[in-house]
Short mmCIF file of C-alpha atoms in Angstrom, two decimals:
data_model
loop_
_atom_site.label_atom_id
_atom_site.label_comp_id
_atom_site.label_asym_id
_atom_site.label_seq_id
_atom_site.Cartn_x
_atom_site.Cartn_y
_atom_site.Cartn_z
CA MET B 1268 67.63 21.13 -16.24
CA ALA B 1269 64.28 20.68 -18.02
CA SER B 1270 63.80 17.05 -18.42
CA GLY B 1271 62.07 16.92 -22.00
CA VAL B 1272 58.27 17.08 -22.88
CA LEU B 1273 55.89 15.33 -20.76
CA ALA B 1274 53.10 13.08 -21.91
CA PHE B 1275 50.76 15.08 -19.75
CA ALA B 1276 51.43 18.71 -19.99
CA GLU B 1277 50.58 20.69 -16.58
CA GLU B 1278 49.90 23.94 -15.39
CA ILE B 1279 52.01 25.25 -12.23
CA THR B 1280 51.04 28.39 -10.23
CA VAL B 1281 54.02 30.21 -9.16
CA ALA B 1282 53.76 32.99 -6.47
CA THR B 1283 56.72 35.65 -6.44
CA VAL B 1284 57.68 39.21 -5.95
CA ASN B 1285 57.54 42.19 -8.13
CA ASN B 1286 61.50 42.55 -7.98
CA GLY B 1287 63.58 42.93 -11.47
CA ASP B 1288 65.41 39.46 -11.22
CA MET B 1289 61.81 37.98 -10.88
CA ILE B 1290 60.16 39.87 -13.51
CA ILE B 1291 63.07 38.52 -15.89
CA MET B 1292 62.36 35.01 -14.82
CA GLN B 1293 58.76 35.27 -15.65
CA GLU B 1294 59.71 36.75 -19.27
CA LEU B 1295 62.41 33.74 -19.75
CA SER B 1296 60.04 31.17 -18.42
CA SER B 1297 58.77 30.59 -21.99
CA LYS B 1298 61.92 28.84 -22.39
CA TRP B 1299 61.08 26.05 -19.94
CA GLU B 1300 57.52 25.78 -21.22
CA GLU B 1301 58.62 25.07 -24.78
CA GLU B 1302 61.18 22.55 -23.57
CA THR B 1303 58.93 20.57 -21.36
CA GLY B 1304 55.32 21.37 -22.80
CA ASN B 1305 54.13 22.90 -19.20
CA THR B 1306 52.85 26.08 -18.60
CA VAL B 1307 53.39 28.75 -15.56
CA ASN B 1308 50.53 30.67 -14.22
CA TRP B 1309 52.14 33.72 -12.60
CA VAL B 1310 51.15 35.40 -9.54
CA VAL B 1311 53.51 38.52 -9.04
CA LEU B 1312 52.88 40.61 -5.95
CA GLU B 1313 54.72 43.44 -3.93
CA GLU B 1314 56.68 42.18 -1.32
CA ASN B 1315 54.42 42.55 1.65
CA ILE B 1316 51.37 41.23 -0.03
CA LEU B 1317 53.36 38.11 -1.16
CA ARG B 1318 54.63 37.18 2.49
CA GLU B 1319 50.80 37.65 3.45
CA ARG B 1320 49.45 35.33 0.83
CA VAL B 1321 52.13 32.67 0.95
CA THR B 1322 52.06 32.60 4.79
CA THR B 1323 48.28 32.19 4.85
CA ASP B 1324 48.22 29.70 2.15
CA ILE B 1325 50.86 27.51 3.75
CA ALA B 1326 49.40 27.68 7.32
CA THR B 1327 46.31 26.44 6.42
CA GLN B 1328 47.75 24.15 3.54
CA GLY B 1329 45.49 26.04 1.09
CA GLY B 1330 47.14 24.59 -2.08
CA GLN B 1331 47.02 27.72 -4.42
CA TYR B 1332 50.62 27.57 -5.48
CA ASP B 1333 52.87 24.84 -6.66
CA ILE B 1334 56.00 27.21 -6.05
CA MET B 1335 56.22 29.91 -3.38
CA THR B 1336 59.06 32.76 -3.62
CA ILE B 1337 60.25 32.64 0.09
CA GLY B 1338 63.45 33.53 1.82
CA SER B 1339 65.95 32.62 4.09
CA TYR B 1340 63.63 33.38 7.06
CA GLU B 1341 60.86 31.22 6.11
CA ALA B 1342 62.60 28.03 4.50
CA PRO B 1343 64.31 26.50 7.89
CA ILE B 1344 61.51 27.31 10.00
CA TRP B 1345 58.54 26.02 7.30
CA GLY B 1346 60.58 23.18 6.51
CA LYS B 1347 60.99 22.09 9.99
CA GLN B 1348 57.22 22.37 10.20
CA GLY B 1349 56.85 20.06 7.46
CA TRP B 1350 55.33 22.44 5.25
CA LEU B 1351 57.80 22.23 2.52
CA VAL B 1352 58.83 19.69 0.08
CA PRO B 1353 62.65 18.77 0.79
CA LEU B 1354 64.78 19.70 -2.45
CA ASP B 1355 67.71 17.53 -2.08
CA GLY B 1356 68.58 14.91 -4.40
CA ILE B 1357 67.26 16.55 -7.82
CA GLU B 1358 69.21 14.48 -10.54
CA GLY B 1359 71.48 16.64 -12.32
CA TYR B 1360 71.47 19.35 -10.22
CA ASN B 1361 74.72 21.02 -9.20
CA TYR B 1362 74.37 21.52 -5.59
CA ASP B 1363 78.11 21.88 -5.06
CA ASP B 1364 78.04 25.11 -7.04
CA LEU B 1365 75.79 26.84 -4.35
CA ILE B 1366 77.70 29.43 -2.27
CA PRO B 1367 77.39 27.58 1.18
CA ALA B 1368 76.31 30.32 3.24
CA VAL B 1369 73.35 30.52 1.08
CA ARG B 1370 72.90 26.49 1.00
CA THR B 1371 72.83 26.65 4.86
CA GLY B 1372 70.64 29.59 5.33
CA LEU B 1373 67.85 27.74 3.07
CA SER B 1374 68.25 24.39 5.18
CA SER B 1375 67.03 22.53 8.47
CA GLU B 1376 68.77 20.12 10.11
CA GLY B 1377 70.55 19.47 6.97
CA THR B 1378 67.59 19.13 4.66
CA LEU B 1379 67.45 21.81 1.73
CA TYR B 1380 63.92 23.22 1.69
CA ALA B 1381 64.47 25.82 -1.09
CA LEU B 1382 66.70 26.47 -3.88
CA PRO B 1383 68.21 30.24 -4.17
CA PHE B 1384 67.14 32.49 -6.99
CA TYR B 1385 69.31 35.28 -5.80
CA ALA B 1386 70.92 36.07 -2.53
CA GLU B 1387 71.97 39.52 -1.09
CA SER B 1388 73.72 41.33 1.74
CA SER B 1389 73.48 44.95 2.31
CA PHE B 1390 76.04 47.95 0.98
CA THR B 1391 76.40 51.39 0.38
CA MET B 1392 75.73 52.83 -2.82
CA TYR B 1393 76.60 56.52 -3.82
CA ARG B 1394 76.96 58.96 -6.56
CA LYS B 1395 80.66 59.31 -7.10
CA ASP B 1396 80.19 62.55 -9.56
CA LEU B 1397 78.37 64.17 -6.57
CA PHE B 1398 81.08 62.98 -3.85
CA GLU B 1399 83.84 64.60 -6.32
CA GLN B 1400 81.95 67.87 -7.04
CA ALA B 1401 81.47 68.25 -3.20
CA GLY B 1402 85.18 67.51 -2.61
CA LEU B 1403 83.99 64.43 -0.33
CA THR B 1404 85.61 61.01 -0.50
CA MET B 1405 83.64 58.00 0.55
CA PRO B 1406 85.76 55.77 3.01
CA GLU B 1407 86.32 51.88 2.23
CA GLN B 1408 84.40 51.45 5.93
CA PRO B 1409 82.16 54.32 6.40
CA THR B 1410 80.55 55.42 9.88
CA TYR B 1411 77.02 56.22 10.14
CA ALA B 1412 78.17 59.53 11.67
CA GLN B 1413 80.03 60.10 8.50
CA ILE B 1414 77.12 59.51 6.25
CA ALA B 1415 75.19 61.64 8.16
CA GLU B 1416 77.60 64.39 7.42
CA PHE B 1417 77.85 63.62 3.78
CA ALA B 1418 74.16 63.58 3.73
CA ALA B 1419 73.97 67.08 4.71
CA LYS B 1420 76.60 68.58 2.27
CA LEU B 1421 74.78 66.51 -0.80
CA THR B 1422 71.07 67.65 -0.11
CA ASP B 1423 69.81 70.08 -2.43
CA LYS B 1424 65.89 69.87 -2.27
CA SER B 1425 65.53 72.81 -5.02
CA LYS B 1426 66.90 69.99 -7.49
CA GLU B 1427 65.11 67.39 -5.83
CA GLN B 1428 68.09 65.73 -4.84
CA TYR B 1429 68.46 64.10 -1.67
CA GLY B 1430 71.40 63.04 0.45
CA ILE B 1431 69.95 59.78 1.58
CA CYS B 1432 67.51 57.21 0.37
CA LEU B 1433 66.37 54.57 2.99
CA ARG B 1434 63.73 52.12 3.15
CA GLY B 1435 60.38 53.60 5.13
CA LYS B 1436 57.78 51.40 3.99
CA PRO B 1437 56.54 49.23 7.03
CA GLY B 1438 57.08 45.47 7.00
CA TRP B 1439 59.47 43.10 8.79
CA GLY B 1440 61.31 42.46 5.42
CA GLU B 1441 61.17 46.47 4.19
CA ASN B 1442 61.94 49.12 6.77
CA MET B 1443 62.90 46.79 9.41
CA ALA B 1444 65.44 44.85 7.22
CA PHE B 1445 67.50 48.04 7.19
CA PHE B 1446 66.47 49.16 10.72
CA GLY B 1447 67.72 45.90 12.01
CA THR B 1448 70.88 46.27 10.80
CA LEU B 1449 71.41 49.93 12.14
CA VAL B 1450 70.13 48.36 15.62
CA ASN B 1451 72.72 46.03 15.43
CA THR B 1452 75.54 48.12 14.93
CA ASN B 1453 74.62 50.64 17.53
CA GLY B 1454 74.94 47.73 20.03
CA GLY B 1455 71.36 46.56 20.04
CA VAL B 1456 69.31 43.26 20.36
CA TRP B 1457 65.76 42.17 20.02
CA PHE B 1458 65.71 40.08 22.86
CA ASP B 1459 68.11 39.30 25.69
CA GLN B 1460 69.14 35.53 26.76
CA ASN B 1461 65.83 35.19 28.45
CA TRP B 1462 63.67 36.17 25.51
CA VAL B 1463 62.74 39.41 26.83
CA PRO B 1464 62.07 42.25 24.42
CA GLN B 1465 64.74 44.96 24.56
CA LEU B 1466 63.23 47.34 22.13
CA ASP B 1467 63.05 50.31 24.77
CA GLN B 1468 66.83 50.21 25.18
CA LYS B 1469 69.07 53.14 24.37
CA PRO B 1470 70.58 51.07 21.34
CA TRP B 1471 67.16 51.29 19.58
CA SER B 1472 66.57 54.69 20.85
CA ASP B 1473 70.23 55.73 19.31
CA ALA B 1474 69.14 53.89 16.11
CA LEU B 1475 65.63 55.44 15.49
CA THR B 1476 67.16 58.96 16.76
CA TYR B 1477 69.51 58.73 13.82
CA TYR B 1478 67.16 57.33 11.38
CA LEU B 1479 64.55 60.09 11.99
CA ASP B 1480 67.18 62.91 11.83
CA VAL B 1481 68.93 61.84 8.28
CA MET B 1482 65.58 60.75 6.72
CA THR B 1483 63.42 63.99 7.97
CA ASN B 1484 66.46 66.39 7.03
CA TYR B 1485 68.16 64.50 3.95
CA GLY B 1486 65.92 62.07 2.69
CA PRO B 1487 62.85 62.25 -0.17
CA PRO B 1488 59.35 63.42 0.75
CA GLY B 1489 56.70 60.40 1.59
CA ALA B 1490 59.60 58.16 2.51
CA THR B 1491 57.00 56.16 4.16
CA SER B 1492 55.85 54.80 1.03
CA ASN B 1493 59.39 53.71 -0.35
CA GLY B 1494 60.48 50.28 -0.03
CA PHE B 1495 63.20 48.49 -1.92
CA ASN B 1496 61.81 48.94 -5.54
CA GLU B 1497 60.81 52.74 -4.71
CA ASN B 1498 64.18 53.64 -3.65
CA GLN B 1499 66.19 51.96 -6.49
CA ALA B 1500 63.82 54.00 -8.88
CA LEU B 1501 65.10 56.99 -6.96
CA PHE B 1502 68.39 56.28 -7.32
CA GLN B 1503 68.39 55.29 -10.86
CA THR B 1504 66.86 58.42 -11.58
CA GLY B 1505 69.31 60.76 -10.01
CA LYS B 1506 67.38 61.43 -6.71
CA CYS B 1507 69.54 59.89 -4.27
CA ALA B 1508 73.11 60.93 -3.66
CA MET B 1509 73.39 57.87 -1.40
CA TRP B 1510 71.25 54.43 -0.94
CA ILE B 1511 71.99 51.88 1.92
CA ASP B 1512 70.23 48.57 0.63
CA ALA B 1513 70.62 45.11 -0.93
CA THR B 1514 73.44 44.30 -3.05
CA SER B 1515 71.33 42.80 -5.32
CA ALA B 1516 70.33 46.25 -6.69
CA ALA B 1517 73.84 46.47 -7.98
CA GLY B 1518 73.14 44.61 -11.31
CA ARG B 1519 70.35 47.49 -11.94
CA VAL B 1520 71.81 50.58 -10.72
CA PHE B 1521 75.06 49.60 -12.95
CA ASP B 1522 72.99 49.07 -15.88
CA PRO B 1523 72.82 51.87 -18.50
CA ALA B 1524 69.85 50.35 -19.90
CA GLN B 1525 67.82 50.91 -16.71
CA SER B 1526 69.74 53.61 -14.67
CA GLN B 1527 70.40 57.04 -15.68
CA VAL B 1528 73.58 57.25 -13.28
CA ALA B 1529 75.11 54.07 -14.21
CA GLU B 1530 78.45 55.63 -15.13
CA ASN B 1531 78.67 57.36 -11.64
CA VAL B 1532 77.83 54.74 -9.21
CA GLY B 1533 80.48 53.97 -6.40
CA PHE B 1534 79.95 51.42 -3.68
CA THR B 1535 81.56 50.33 -0.52
CA VAL B 1536 80.58 48.07 2.51
CA ALA B 1537 77.49 48.96 4.92
CA PRO B 1538 78.25 51.54 7.41
CA ILE B 1539 78.78 51.17 11.17
CA ALA B 1540 78.11 52.87 14.32
CA SER B 1541 79.44 51.94 17.64
CA VAL B 1542 79.86 48.12 16.88
CA ASP B 1543 81.25 46.27 13.88
CA LYS B 1544 78.76 43.66 13.70
CA GLY B 1545 75.65 42.73 11.92
CA ASN B 1546 75.64 45.89 9.78
CA ALA B 1547 75.08 44.14 6.73
CA TRP B 1548 72.05 42.04 6.40
CA PHE B 1549 71.84 38.26 4.77
CA TRP B 1550 68.77 37.31 2.69
CA ALA B 1551 68.08 34.63 0.01
CA TRP B 1552 65.10 35.01 -2.27
CA SER B 1553 64.29 31.55 -3.17
CA LEU B 1554 61.98 28.92 -4.81
CA ALA B 1555 60.04 26.48 -2.57
CA ILE B 1556 57.46 23.69 -2.96
CA PRO B 1557 54.40 23.61 -0.47
CA THR B 1558 53.61 19.84 0.70
CA SER B 1559 50.03 21.12 -0.46
CA SER B 1560 50.96 21.12 -4.23
CA GLN B 1561 49.66 18.37 -6.37
CA LYS B 1562 52.47 19.00 -8.74
CA ALA B 1563 55.61 18.50 -6.89
CA ASP B 1564 57.60 17.01 -9.63
CA VAL B 1565 56.74 19.63 -12.41
CA ALA B 1566 57.34 22.27 -9.60
CA LYS B 1567 60.86 20.76 -9.13
CA ASP B 1568 61.66 20.78 -12.74
CA PHE B 1569 60.91 24.22 -12.78
CA ILE B 1570 62.94 25.07 -9.86
CA ALA B 1571 66.01 23.35 -10.53
CA TRP B 1572 65.89 25.10 -14.37
CA ALA B 1573 65.30 28.48 -12.53
CA THR B 1574 67.97 28.18 -10.20
CA SER B 1575 70.48 26.73 -12.36
CA GLU B 1576 74.22 27.83 -13.75
CA GLU B 1577 72.36 27.51 -17.08
CA TYR B 1578 69.58 29.87 -16.43
CA VAL B 1579 72.25 32.36 -15.11
CA ASN B 1580 73.85 31.95 -18.31
CA LEU B 1581 70.85 32.40 -20.32
CA VAL B 1582 70.06 35.80 -18.58
CA GLY B 1583 73.38 36.72 -19.40
CA GLU B 1584 72.94 35.76 -23.11
CA GLU B 1585 69.49 37.69 -23.11
CA LYS B 1586 69.58 40.36 -20.77
CA GLY B 1587 73.19 41.28 -20.44
CA TRP B 1588 75.71 39.73 -17.94
CA VAL B 1589 75.18 42.72 -15.22
CA ALA B 1590 71.59 41.36 -15.01
CA VAL B 1591 72.22 37.87 -14.07
CA PRO B 1592 70.80 36.84 -10.65
CA PRO B 1593 73.69 37.10 -8.01
CA GLY B 1594 74.73 35.75 -4.70
CA THR B 1595 74.02 32.04 -5.42
CA ARG B 1596 76.61 30.17 -7.20
CA MET B 1597 80.34 30.25 -7.17
CA SER B 1598 80.38 29.80 -10.96
CA THR B 1599 78.86 33.07 -11.27
CA TYR B 1600 81.61 34.77 -9.49
CA ALA B 1601 84.17 32.64 -11.57
CA ASN B 1602 82.72 33.68 -14.86
CA GLN B 1603 84.69 36.30 -16.63
CA ASN B 1604 81.81 37.55 -18.64
CA TYR B 1605 80.23 38.65 -15.36
CA LYS B 1606 83.53 40.12 -13.72
CA ASP B 1607 83.90 41.87 -16.65
CA ALA B 1608 80.47 43.52 -16.61
CA ALA B 1609 80.05 43.53 -12.78
CA PRO B 1610 82.67 45.71 -10.99
CA PHE B 1611 80.66 45.14 -7.81
CA ALA B 1612 81.02 41.43 -8.03
CA GLU B 1613 83.75 40.60 -5.59
CA THR B 1614 82.57 43.04 -3.04
CA VAL B 1615 79.07 41.35 -2.99
CA LEU B 1616 80.39 38.15 -2.70
CA ASN B 1617 82.45 39.30 0.21
CA ALA B 1618 79.41 40.83 1.85
CA ILE B 1619 77.15 37.68 1.63
CA GLN B 1620 80.03 35.26 2.65
CA ASN B 1621 80.69 37.86 5.73
CA ALA B 1622 77.00 38.05 6.62
CA ASP B 1623 76.91 35.80 9.75
CA PRO B 1624 73.26 35.26 10.98
CA ALA B 1625 74.85 33.09 14.15
CA ASP B 1626 77.17 36.21 15.34
CA ALA B 1627 75.40 39.56 14.56
CA THR B 1628 75.02 41.31 17.94
CA ALA B 1629 77.42 43.00 20.39
CA VAL B 1630 76.08 40.55 23.37
CA PRO B 1631 74.92 37.07 23.10
CA VAL B 1632 71.49 36.14 21.92
CA PRO B 1633 69.26 33.02 22.02
CA TYR B 1634 68.47 33.68 18.55
CA THR B 1635 69.87 33.60 14.83
CA GLY B 1636 69.47 35.97 12.51
CA ILE B 1637 70.91 39.40 11.34
CA GLN B 1638 67.81 41.86 10.26
CA TYR B 1639 65.27 39.22 11.56
CA VAL B 1640 64.85 36.76 14.17
CA SER B 1641 64.59 33.02 13.32
CA ILE B 1642 61.69 32.23 15.09
CA PRO B 1643 57.98 32.00 13.75
CA GLU B 1644 56.68 34.82 15.87
CA PHE B 1645 59.08 37.32 14.32
CA GLN B 1646 56.74 37.99 11.34
CA GLY B 1647 54.07 39.29 13.20
CA ILE B 1648 56.36 41.02 15.91
CA GLY B 1649 58.41 42.64 13.43
CA THR B 1650 55.69 43.81 11.11
CA ALA B 1651 54.07 45.62 14.13
CA VAL B 1652 57.21 47.15 15.05
CA GLY B 1653 57.76 48.21 11.24
CA GLN B 1654 54.44 49.95 11.59
CA ASN B 1655 55.58 51.91 14.74
CA ILE B 1656 58.79 53.02 12.97
CA SER B 1657 57.18 54.04 10.03
CA ALA B 1658 54.56 56.13 12.23
CA ALA B 1659 57.32 57.68 13.80
CA LEU B 1660 58.88 58.64 10.39
CA ALA B 1661 55.44 60.14 9.25
CA GLY B 1662 55.40 62.16 12.58
CA GLN B 1663 52.17 60.45 13.95
CA MET B 1664 54.13 59.53 16.99
CA SER B 1665 57.41 60.46 18.80
CA ALA B 1666 60.58 58.26 18.79
CA GLN B 1667 59.82 57.02 22.45
CA ASP B 1668 56.21 56.46 22.02
CA ALA B 1669 57.06 54.30 18.95
CA LEU B 1670 59.48 52.46 20.74
CA ASN B 1671 57.31 51.87 23.97
CA ALA B 1672 54.57 50.61 21.71
CA ALA B 1673 56.78 48.02 19.77
CA GLN B 1674 57.98 46.96 23.24
CA ALA B 1675 54.57 46.43 24.70
CA THR B 1676 53.69 44.42 21.50
CA ALA B 1677 57.03 42.18 21.35
CA THR B 1678 56.25 41.50 25.13
CA ARG B 1679 52.89 40.47 24.93
CA GLU B 1680 53.42 38.25 21.91
CA MET B 1681 56.60 36.82 23.56
CA THR B 1682 54.53 36.25 26.56
CA ARG B 1683 51.64 34.44 24.65
CA ALA B 1684 53.73 32.28 22.62
CA GLY B 1685 55.62 31.06 26.06
CA TYR B 1686 59.10 32.47 25.65
CA ILE B 1687 58.82 34.52 28.71
CA LYS B 1688 57.86 32.64 31.51
#
């Protein structure tokens, strides 16, 4: 996609998350630098810190970053507020190849405000060898009750083998990404049709009771420090019999160069509880340009390169096909090299296409979103609730106290924002 060496070389600053796919992007960006003469200044941050920094910068029009790594939550909201440069109409960019659900998720009123670097749903990863040794069979559609039974049978703390690993690190995009889907499939919602918070209702209590039970009895110690990256490391080193998390992890847990259990990984869809809805999330880590950037043209050129089919092929050739950024382009899933390297490809594509942010709850709600609520206030509310859930997991407060505190925070914020009359 790069447009040739420019007369005046520019340096752009890119803020991104410290996930494996972005680390590869940072490594390979030298190719773009060579082709264009421009350079990239990288700011690579842990997920919660990245969100805090880019949110502050964009809300204050700080101009620290030319490119921000944001998700399907921020892109439409910030785009609508006029904070992001529209990314339609880049010459030579293959928009038609983007998976429709992903493109829609990054748009507001038909305008695309971010280009997807990788997209994901969530699913269940498990150790086929441990299941076989224990005489267990993973169903095509597991229930959370079955997952708890399996976790009990597969936990051997003397060997540092834990039946299940789940996110415990607080944050609206960390523990609440998983916990939000657990609430949905237990029949719960964040808000009723009048925007009144429902966090002290039975589905939330059922979800939290279950989560605390399996994490305390069958999960690793110190789980309140474990987000996506930490659990991935535990799973790859043989410490977890099951891990319910992002489909984007598949490429790394199946890669023998990165995973000690690559030969023994099985996978199936995300579990369900009482409701067959909203059990698997939708997310797209994407690249966007804040309107405060003075180098939007160069930034566009980089984003077009980093999210292109050519970039996917470059990763395949340089890092192995199992490592390519998943979930964004139909051409990735038509590529025989990828299909041969990635036994999970079809499952992942189906999960992304089936995750419906407009229909993720047992009862009607006034919002869209599966593991988040597509309103600006959710970032603060979701983070506060995540802290309450994490405190309950740490044994610092009871489940009921955690939910009462969460309900009080959500009610206060929604009243202050004018949703509740």
